[in-house]
Amino acid sequence: MDREMLADQRRLVELVEAEGWDVTDLEISAYDSPWADEDDPEATVTITARKPYESDEEDEDERDDEENSFRVN
């Protein structure tokens, strides 16, 4: 695999992680373009990442109460 592709892959991971995401899986595929007559390879990068969000439990409880037709207010 081309060093430039690997460097780009690392940079993409750094950008995603800089935004607070945890990269959990990464796949890079290099191939010759079926649409171009050039000999230059192309690559696709698939990044799987997760980012937990904190929820305000009080707001969730209030919404549940408002939406619950069996709850007497």
PDB file of C-alpha atoms in Angstrom:
ATOM      1  CA  MET A   1       0.000   0.000   0.000  1.00  0.00           C
ATOM      2  CA  ASP A   2       1.209   3.455  -0.810  1.00  0.00           C
ATOM      3  CA  ARG A   3       2.734   5.475   2.046  1.00  0.00           C
ATOM      4  CA  GLU A   4       0.700   8.506   1.033  1.00  0.00           C
ATOM      5  CA  MET A   5      -2.539   6.524   1.455  1.00  0.00           C
ATOM      6  CA  LEU A   6      -1.486   5.373   4.916  1.00  0.00           C
ATOM      7  CA  ALA A   7      -0.539   8.926   5.887  1.00  0.00           C
ATOM      8  CA  ASP A   8      -3.963  10.141   4.725  1.00  0.00           C
ATOM      9  CA  GLN A   9      -5.608   7.364   6.724  1.00  0.00           C
ATOM     10  CA  ARG A  10      -3.743   8.411   9.872  1.00  0.00           C
ATOM     11  CA  ARG A  11      -4.722  12.049   9.304  1.00  0.00           C
ATOM     12  CA  LEU A  12      -8.405  11.137   8.935  1.00  0.00           C
ATOM     13  CA  VAL A  13      -8.279   9.159  12.189  1.00  0.00           C
ATOM     14  CA  GLU A  14      -6.624  12.107  13.928  1.00  0.00           C
ATOM     15  CA  LEU A  15      -9.351  14.450  12.687  1.00  0.00           C
ATOM     16  CA  VAL A  16     -12.130  12.156  13.867  1.00  0.00           C
ATOM     17  CA  GLU A  17     -10.488  11.647  17.261  1.00  0.00           C
ATOM     18  CA  ALA A  18      -9.882  15.395  17.616  1.00  0.00           C
ATOM     19  CA  GLU A  19     -13.660  15.813  17.478  1.00  0.00           C
ATOM     20  CA  GLY A  20     -14.098  13.527  20.484  1.00  0.00           C
ATOM     21  CA  TRP A  21     -14.863  10.257  18.694  1.00  0.00           C
ATOM     22  CA  ASP A  22     -13.280   6.902  19.579  1.00  0.00           C
ATOM     23  CA  VAL A  23     -12.259   5.035  16.431  1.00  0.00           C
ATOM     24  CA  THR A  24     -13.288   1.412  16.877  1.00  0.00           C
ATOM     25  CA  ASP A  25     -12.572   0.031  13.409  1.00  0.00           C
ATOM     26  CA  LEU A  26     -10.838   1.179  10.270  1.00  0.00           C
ATOM     27  CA  GLU A  27     -10.546  -0.313   6.814  1.00  0.00           C
ATOM     28  CA  ILE A  28      -8.649   1.046   3.835  1.00  0.00           C
ATOM     29  CA  SER A  29      -9.064  -0.439   0.380  1.00  0.00           C
ATOM     30  CA  ALA A  30      -6.753   0.467  -2.482  1.00  0.00           C
ATOM     31  CA  TYR A  31      -7.752  -0.357  -6.042  1.00  0.00           C
ATOM     32  CA  ASP A  32      -7.351   0.718  -9.643  1.00  0.00           C
ATOM     33  CA  SER A  33     -10.170   2.974 -10.699  1.00  0.00           C
ATOM     34  CA  PRO A  34     -12.617   1.262 -13.045  1.00  0.00           C
ATOM     35  CA  TRP A  35     -13.767   4.687 -14.322  1.00  0.00           C
ATOM     36  CA  ALA A  36     -10.409   6.233 -15.191  1.00  0.00           C
ATOM     37  CA  ASP A  37      -7.918   5.254 -17.842  1.00  0.00           C
ATOM     38  CA  GLU A  38      -5.060   6.245 -15.553  1.00  0.00           C
ATOM     39  CA  ASP A  39      -2.793   3.814 -13.743  1.00  0.00           C
ATOM     40  CA  ASP A  40      -3.041   5.751 -10.485  1.00  0.00           C
ATOM     41  CA  PRO A  41      -4.691   3.767  -7.695  1.00  0.00           C
ATOM     42  CA  GLU A  42      -7.574   5.067  -5.629  1.00  0.00           C
ATOM     43  CA  ALA A  43      -8.522   4.262  -2.080  1.00  0.00           C
ATOM     44  CA  THR A  44     -11.577   4.221   0.120  1.00  0.00           C
ATOM     45  CA  VAL A  45     -11.432   4.527   3.880  1.00  0.00           C
ATOM     46  CA  THR A  46     -14.183   3.252   6.145  1.00  0.00           C
ATOM     47  CA  ILE A  47     -13.986   4.516   9.708  1.00  0.00           C
ATOM     48  CA  THR A  48     -16.250   3.231  12.450  1.00  0.00           C
ATOM     49  CA  ALA A  49     -16.293   5.430  15.521  1.00  0.00           C
ATOM     50  CA  ARG A  50     -18.370   5.905  18.623  1.00  0.00           C
ATOM     51  CA  LYS A  51     -19.097   8.930  20.750  1.00  0.00           C
ATOM     52  CA  PRO A  52     -21.194   8.692  23.883  1.00  0.00           C
ATOM     53  CA  TYR A  53     -23.510  11.605  24.558  1.00  0.00           C
ATOM     54  CA  GLU A  54     -24.580  12.510  28.047  1.00  0.00           C
ATOM     55  CA  SER A  55     -28.301  12.846  28.430  1.00  0.00           C
ATOM     56  CA  ASP A  56     -30.106  14.949  30.938  1.00  0.00           C
ATOM     57  CA  GLU A  57     -32.174  12.330  32.775  1.00  0.00           C
ATOM     58  CA  GLU A  58     -34.483  14.962  34.246  1.00  0.00           C
ATOM     59  CA  ASP A  59     -35.508  16.144  30.779  1.00  0.00           C
ATOM     60  CA  GLU A  60     -36.094  12.552  29.668  1.00  0.00           C
ATOM     61  CA  ASP A  61     -38.253  11.866  32.725  1.00  0.00           C
ATOM     62  CA  GLU A  62     -40.285  15.014  32.109  1.00  0.00           C
ATOM     63  CA  ARG A  63     -40.850  14.070  28.471  1.00  0.00           C
ATOM     64  CA  ASP A  64     -41.857  10.546  29.458  1.00  0.00           C
ATOM     65  CA  ASP A  65     -44.358  11.957  31.959  1.00  0.00           C
ATOM     66  CA  GLU A  66     -45.833  14.319  29.382  1.00  0.00           C
ATOM     67  CA  GLU A  67     -46.184  11.567  26.785  1.00  0.00           C
ATOM     68  CA  ASN A  68     -47.603   8.969  29.176  1.00  0.00           C
ATOM     69  CA  SER A  69     -51.403   9.009  28.797  1.00  0.00           C
ATOM     70  CA  PHE A  70     -51.802   6.870  31.967  1.00  0.00           C
ATOM     71  CA  ARG A  71     -49.993   9.333  34.217  1.00  0.00           C
ATOM     72  CA  VAL A  72     -52.192  11.564  36.372  1.00  0.00           C
ATOM     73  CA  ASN A  73     -50.818  15.058  36.793  1.00  0.00           C
TER      74      ASN A  73
END
